[in-house]
Amino acid sequence: MSRVFQAAAAMSMAVLLVLLVPSMRAGAGPVLDKIVAGKTIALGLRTDAPPFASKDGMTLSGFSVDLCSLIANVIVDSAGIDGLQGNIVEVDASNRFEKLAAGEIDVLCGATTATLSRRERVSFSIPTFITGVGAAVRSDAPDLLKEVLLTNSPANASRAVVATALQGRTFAVRKGTTAETWLMKSAIAKIEGVKIEVVETHDQGMGRLSAGTIDAYFADRAILAGLIRKGALSQFEFSRKSYTLEPYALAIPRGDEDFRLLIDRALSRLYRSEKILEIFEAHFGQPSPEVRFFYGAVSLPE
């Protein structure tokens, strides 16, 4: 998809940001040099994580699509080169960092948690979203299971109650995610009889939950909300608590601070202009005071 910066709203916002972001210098770093030489910027997107990114036929939509469309337009226009194209490369949780390292993509967009261990392999922008690992269960699940997994009830302070609720249960989590890393090391995994299975896709996990072959599916809460909205809303319930804090960010190859600076500058000005709140509202509803505070706190001053 050539220059697939699809959202009209993102295009109009890009015009504003281009006026604010200094032009790129050719020769400023390896990623910028590659983009300029090839007249192409490749954006990596997972399309299985609504409301961040999903695919309907040839149409991509979601929070990450709109955000990266805007940032890509800023990069394209700041380069000042006629005919610079934008391509979307579909990635998944298992190959996204390999594609970035191999140069198949220039920016990894979407639902990607910035962690210290991942920073050994890639660089990250300032945060673009904040969420946390949660659980989804069927609406007809036992009340005690729902109380323990989904709420902040005082009952959760009792190890005996938690063990009773979870003993012998089967849970699933997606391979290659921070949710998998957390769950495998969590106290839940140590409860006698608990079985944890790894699935390849979120749809597979939610499908197994719907069929009743697992008792809960663990993933980032924002992704769970999107998956549930996409499916049968009344069939599932999901956490009102987060087990972790997961800051999402855009990932780029290590070693190009000029490219990272351009992205951080564009994001910071997007946040300070509050245009980010329009993108947020389009996919998640009215932003809370906490969301407004988050974007104000992570934006960097000039």
Short mmCIF file of C-alpha atoms in Angstrom, two decimals:
data_model
loop_
_atom_site.label_atom_id
_atom_site.label_comp_id
_atom_site.label_asym_id
_atom_site.label_seq_id
_atom_site.Cartn_x
_atom_site.Cartn_y
_atom_site.Cartn_z
CA MET A 1 0.00 0.00 0.00
CA SER A 2 1.80 3.07 -1.21
CA ARG A 3 1.63 6.13 0.97
CA VAL A 4 -1.18 4.55 2.95
CA PHE A 5 -1.50 7.28 5.48
CA GLN A 6 -5.22 6.70 5.37
CA ALA A 7 -7.00 8.85 7.93
CA ALA A 8 -8.13 12.23 6.65
CA ALA A 9 -7.98 13.61 10.16
CA ALA A 10 -4.39 12.49 10.47
CA MET A 11 -3.56 14.21 7.19
CA SER A 12 -4.93 17.55 8.38
CA MET A 13 -3.08 17.25 11.68
CA ALA A 14 0.12 16.41 9.80
CA VAL A 15 -0.06 19.74 7.98
CA LEU A 16 0.01 21.51 11.35
CA LEU A 17 2.87 19.42 12.71
CA VAL A 18 5.01 19.71 9.60
CA LEU A 19 5.08 23.46 10.15
CA LEU A 20 6.41 22.86 13.64
CA VAL A 21 8.96 20.10 13.02
CA PRO A 22 12.32 21.07 11.47
CA SER A 23 13.24 19.52 8.14
CA MET A 24 15.27 16.32 8.10
CA ARG A 25 18.88 16.51 7.04
CA ALA A 26 20.03 13.91 4.54
CA GLY A 27 22.96 12.02 6.00
CA ALA A 28 21.69 12.50 9.54
CA GLY A 29 21.79 8.78 10.37
CA PRO A 30 21.41 5.25 8.97
CA VAL A 31 17.61 5.04 9.12
CA LEU A 32 17.12 8.50 7.63
CA ASP A 33 19.69 7.78 4.93
CA LYS A 34 17.90 4.54 4.04
CA ILE A 35 14.51 6.30 3.84
CA VAL A 36 15.88 9.11 1.70
CA ALA A 37 17.85 6.81 -0.63
CA GLY A 38 14.95 4.43 -1.19
CA LYS A 39 12.29 7.16 -1.15
CA THR A 40 10.23 4.79 1.05
CA ILE A 41 9.35 4.57 4.72
CA ALA A 42 8.14 1.16 5.93
CA LEU A 43 5.78 1.02 8.91
CA GLY A 44 5.31 -2.27 10.78
CA LEU A 45 1.82 -2.93 12.13
CA ARG A 46 0.18 -5.83 13.93
CA THR A 47 -3.34 -6.10 12.54
CA ASP A 48 -4.71 -8.47 15.17
CA ALA A 49 -4.92 -6.09 18.11
CA PRO A 50 -8.05 -3.93 17.95
CA PRO A 51 -8.63 -1.13 18.77
CA PHE A 52 -4.95 -0.40 18.00
CA ALA A 53 -4.93 -2.00 14.56
CA SER A 54 -7.23 -4.32 12.68
CA LYS A 55 -7.87 -5.19 9.05
CA ASP A 56 -11.14 -5.42 7.15
CA GLY A 57 -10.38 -6.51 3.61
CA MET A 58 -7.70 -4.06 2.45
CA THR A 59 -8.66 -1.38 4.96
CA LEU A 60 -6.61 -0.84 8.11
CA SER A 61 -8.05 1.03 11.06
CA GLY A 62 -7.25 1.72 14.70
CA PHE A 63 -5.49 4.03 17.12
CA SER A 64 -2.01 2.96 16.01
CA VAL A 65 -2.91 3.32 12.33
CA ASP A 66 -4.05 6.91 12.84
CA LEU A 67 -1.09 7.77 15.07
CA CYS A 68 1.54 6.29 12.76
CA SER A 69 -0.16 7.74 9.69
CA LEU A 70 0.29 11.17 11.22
CA ILE A 71 3.88 10.59 12.31
CA ALA A 72 4.78 9.05 8.94
CA ASN A 73 3.38 12.07 7.11
CA VAL A 74 5.51 14.33 9.28
CA ILE A 75 8.61 12.25 8.44
CA VAL A 76 7.74 12.14 4.74
CA ASP A 77 7.08 15.86 4.45
CA SER A 78 10.00 16.85 6.68
CA ALA A 79 12.34 14.94 4.35
CA GLY A 80 11.47 17.39 1.60
CA ILE A 81 11.82 14.79 -1.17
CA ASP A 82 9.21 14.46 -3.89
CA GLY A 83 7.77 11.01 -4.35
CA LEU A 84 8.63 9.60 -0.94
CA GLN A 85 6.29 6.65 -0.39
CA GLY A 86 4.90 4.96 2.70
CA ASN A 87 4.39 1.20 2.92
CA ILE A 88 2.65 -0.79 5.63
CA VAL A 89 4.28 -4.12 6.45
CA GLU A 90 2.19 -6.53 8.48
CA VAL A 91 4.05 -8.06 11.43
CA ASP A 92 3.09 -10.25 14.37
CA ALA A 93 4.24 -10.64 17.95
CA SER A 94 6.79 -13.30 17.02
CA ASN A 95 8.62 -11.52 14.18
CA ARG A 96 8.18 -7.76 14.71
CA PHE A 97 11.60 -7.12 16.28
CA GLU A 98 13.38 -9.35 13.77
CA LYS A 99 11.83 -7.41 10.87
CA LEU A 100 12.93 -4.15 12.47
CA ALA A 101 16.49 -5.42 12.98
CA ALA A 102 16.61 -6.73 9.40
CA GLY A 103 15.61 -3.35 8.00
CA GLU A 104 12.31 -4.61 6.60
CA ILE A 105 10.53 -1.90 8.58
CA ASP A 106 11.72 1.52 9.73
CA VAL A 107 9.19 2.11 12.52
CA LEU A 108 7.33 -0.52 14.53
CA CYS A 109 3.92 0.89 15.31
CA GLY A 110 1.12 -0.52 17.37
CA ALA A 111 0.68 -2.38 20.61
CA THR A 112 4.33 -2.75 21.61
CA THR A 113 5.40 -2.44 25.24
CA ALA A 114 8.68 -0.64 25.87
CA THR A 115 10.82 -2.72 28.24
CA LEU A 116 14.44 -2.60 29.33
CA SER A 117 15.19 -6.02 27.86
CA ARG A 118 13.73 -5.00 24.51
CA ARG A 119 15.87 -1.87 24.59
CA GLU A 120 18.88 -4.16 24.26
CA ARG A 121 17.65 -4.78 20.71
CA VAL A 122 15.72 -1.66 19.64
CA SER A 123 15.18 1.99 20.56
CA PHE A 124 11.84 3.36 21.70
CA SER A 125 10.10 6.69 21.32
CA ILE A 126 8.44 8.44 24.23
CA PRO A 127 5.33 6.50 25.34
CA THR A 128 2.26 6.53 23.12
CA PHE A 129 -0.22 4.69 25.40
CA ILE A 130 -0.44 3.18 28.88
CA THR A 131 -2.25 -0.05 29.74
CA GLY A 132 -1.63 -3.23 31.76
CA VAL A 133 -2.15 -6.98 31.75
CA GLY A 134 -5.66 -8.09 32.62
CA ALA A 135 -7.86 -11.15 32.29
CA ALA A 136 -11.06 -11.97 30.41
CA VAL A 137 -13.52 -14.66 31.50
CA ARG A 138 -16.88 -15.86 30.30
CA SER A 139 -19.88 -14.09 31.80
CA ASP A 140 -21.15 -17.42 33.13
CA ALA A 141 -17.88 -18.17 34.97
CA PRO A 142 -18.12 -18.93 38.71
CA ASP A 143 -18.54 -15.80 40.83
CA LEU A 144 -15.43 -16.56 42.90
CA LEU A 145 -13.27 -16.88 39.77
CA LYS A 146 -14.55 -13.53 38.50
CA GLU A 147 -14.04 -11.89 41.90
CA VAL A 148 -10.43 -13.05 42.15
CA LEU A 149 -9.36 -12.38 38.55
CA LEU A 150 -11.35 -9.28 37.67
CA THR A 151 -11.77 -7.13 40.77
CA ASN A 152 -9.81 -5.43 43.51
CA SER A 153 -11.91 -7.18 46.16
CA PRO A 154 -10.34 -7.63 49.62
CA ALA A 155 -10.83 -11.36 49.08
CA ASN A 156 -7.86 -11.21 46.75
CA ALA A 157 -5.63 -10.54 49.76
CA SER A 158 -6.28 -14.08 50.98
CA ARG A 159 -3.98 -16.65 49.41
CA ALA A 160 -6.37 -19.40 50.44
CA VAL A 161 -9.27 -17.79 48.58
CA VAL A 162 -7.17 -17.19 45.47
CA ALA A 163 -5.90 -20.79 45.52
CA THR A 164 -9.44 -22.12 45.90
CA ALA A 165 -10.68 -20.01 42.97
CA LEU A 166 -7.82 -20.84 40.60
CA GLN A 167 -6.81 -24.39 41.52
CA GLY A 168 -7.06 -26.72 38.54
CA ARG A 169 -7.95 -23.94 36.11
CA THR A 170 -6.58 -23.57 32.59
CA PHE A 171 -5.52 -20.16 31.32
CA ALA A 172 -4.15 -18.97 27.99
CA VAL A 173 -1.92 -16.12 26.86
CA ARG A 174 -0.46 -15.06 23.54
CA LYS A 175 3.04 -16.13 22.62
CA GLY A 176 5.74 -13.47 22.46
CA THR A 177 3.96 -10.85 24.57
CA THR A 178 4.81 -9.20 27.88
CA ALA A 179 1.59 -10.75 29.19
CA GLU A 180 3.13 -14.19 28.59
CA THR A 181 6.35 -13.20 30.37
CA TRP A 182 4.43 -11.86 33.36
CA LEU A 183 1.95 -14.75 33.63
CA MET A 184 4.60 -17.48 33.46
CA LYS A 185 6.46 -15.89 36.38
CA SER A 186 3.40 -14.84 38.39
CA ALA A 187 2.01 -16.29 41.60
CA ILE A 188 -0.92 -17.58 39.53
CA ALA A 189 1.38 -19.97 37.68
CA LYS A 190 2.60 -21.44 40.98
CA ILE A 191 -0.86 -22.46 42.23
CA GLU A 192 -1.30 -26.21 42.29
CA GLY A 193 -3.07 -27.60 39.24
CA VAL A 194 -3.00 -24.36 37.24
CA LYS A 195 -2.25 -24.97 33.56
CA ILE A 196 -1.07 -22.17 31.26
CA GLU A 197 -1.29 -22.62 27.51
CA VAL A 198 0.24 -20.40 24.85
CA VAL A 199 -1.73 -19.43 21.73
CA GLU A 200 -0.55 -17.87 18.48
CA THR A 201 -3.17 -15.12 18.14
CA HIS A 202 -5.56 -13.13 20.31
CA ASP A 203 -8.51 -14.37 18.24
CA GLN A 204 -7.42 -17.93 18.97
CA GLY A 205 -7.31 -17.20 22.69
CA MET A 206 -10.72 -15.54 22.77
CA GLY A 207 -12.13 -18.34 20.61
CA ARG A 208 -10.97 -20.92 23.13
CA LEU A 209 -12.47 -18.86 25.94
CA SER A 210 -15.77 -18.66 24.08
CA ALA A 211 -15.73 -22.43 23.55
CA GLY A 212 -15.04 -23.03 27.24
CA THR A 213 -11.77 -24.93 26.76
CA ILE A 214 -9.93 -22.37 28.93
CA ASP A 215 -11.13 -20.52 32.03
CA ALA A 216 -9.50 -17.13 31.34
CA TYR A 217 -7.48 -15.35 28.70
CA PHE A 218 -4.72 -12.91 29.73
CA ALA A 219 -3.66 -9.93 27.59
CA ASP A 220 -3.33 -6.16 27.81
CA ARG A 221 -6.60 -4.69 29.07
CA ALA A 222 -6.96 -2.28 26.15
CA ILE A 223 -6.60 -5.14 23.68
CA LEU A 224 -9.07 -7.28 25.63
CA ALA A 225 -11.58 -4.43 25.51
CA GLY A 226 -11.16 -4.16 21.73
CA LEU A 227 -11.48 -7.92 21.21
CA ILE A 228 -14.62 -8.08 23.33
CA ARG A 229 -16.18 -5.11 21.51
CA LYS A 230 -15.41 -6.85 18.21
CA GLY A 231 -17.12 -10.05 19.33
CA ALA A 232 -20.10 -10.88 21.53
CA LEU A 233 -19.98 -8.17 24.18
CA SER A 234 -22.38 -9.90 26.56
CA GLN A 235 -20.45 -13.18 26.48
CA PHE A 236 -17.34 -11.93 28.32
CA GLU A 237 -16.21 -9.83 31.24
CA PHE A 238 -12.71 -8.43 31.73
CA SER A 239 -10.55 -6.99 34.49
CA ARG A 240 -11.30 -3.76 36.25
CA LYS A 241 -7.74 -3.99 37.56
CA SER A 242 -4.34 -4.20 35.91
CA TYR A 243 -1.75 -6.68 37.07
CA THR A 244 1.05 -4.64 35.47
CA LEU A 245 1.73 -1.24 33.91
CA GLU A 246 2.56 -1.47 30.19
CA PRO A 247 3.82 1.68 28.42
CA TYR A 248 3.46 1.35 24.65
CA ALA A 249 5.91 3.16 22.37
CA LEU A 250 7.06 3.25 18.76
CA ALA A 251 10.17 1.12 18.16
CA ILE A 252 12.98 1.99 15.75
CA PRO A 253 16.39 0.44 15.06
CA ARG A 254 19.06 1.28 17.60
CA GLY A 255 21.73 3.82 16.82
CA ASP A 256 19.85 6.62 15.04
CA GLU A 257 19.22 9.36 17.59
CA ASP A 258 18.32 11.92 14.90
CA PHE A 259 15.47 9.71 13.69
CA ARG A 260 14.33 9.10 17.26
CA LEU A 261 14.47 12.85 17.93
CA LEU A 262 12.28 13.58 14.91
CA ILE A 263 9.66 11.08 16.10
CA ASP A 264 9.78 12.29 19.72
CA ARG A 265 9.47 15.90 18.61
CA ALA A 266 6.44 15.09 16.45
CA LEU A 267 4.81 13.07 19.25
CA SER A 268 5.50 15.74 21.88
CA ARG A 269 3.94 18.46 19.77
CA LEU A 270 1.00 16.22 18.95
CA TYR A 271 0.46 15.67 22.67
CA ARG A 272 0.84 19.33 23.62
CA SER A 273 -1.60 20.38 20.88
CA GLU A 274 -4.10 17.88 22.40
CA LYS A 275 -4.77 16.49 18.91
CA ILE A 276 -3.80 13.13 20.43
CA LEU A 277 -7.02 13.30 22.46
CA GLU A 278 -9.06 13.39 19.25
CA ILE A 279 -7.37 10.20 18.05
CA PHE A 280 -7.85 8.61 21.48
CA GLU A 281 -11.55 9.52 21.60
CA ALA A 282 -12.17 8.06 18.13
CA HIS A 283 -11.07 4.61 19.34
CA PHE A 284 -11.51 4.51 23.12
CA GLY A 285 -14.17 7.09 23.95
CA GLN A 286 -13.93 10.25 26.01
CA PRO A 287 -10.42 10.56 27.52
CA SER A 288 -10.36 10.59 31.31
CA PRO A 289 -8.42 13.14 33.41
CA GLU A 290 -5.80 10.39 33.89
CA VAL A 291 -5.37 10.01 30.12
CA ARG A 292 -5.02 13.78 29.71
CA PHE A 293 -2.43 13.84 32.49
CA PHE A 294 -0.50 10.96 30.91
CA TYR A 295 -0.03 12.69 27.56
CA GLY A 296 0.84 15.96 29.26
CA ALA A 297 3.40 14.21 31.47
CA VAL A 298 5.22 12.23 28.77
CA SER A 299 5.53 15.02 26.20
CA LEU A 300 8.97 16.62 26.15
CA PRO A 301 9.55 20.38 26.12
CA GLU A 302 11.64 21.95 23.37
#
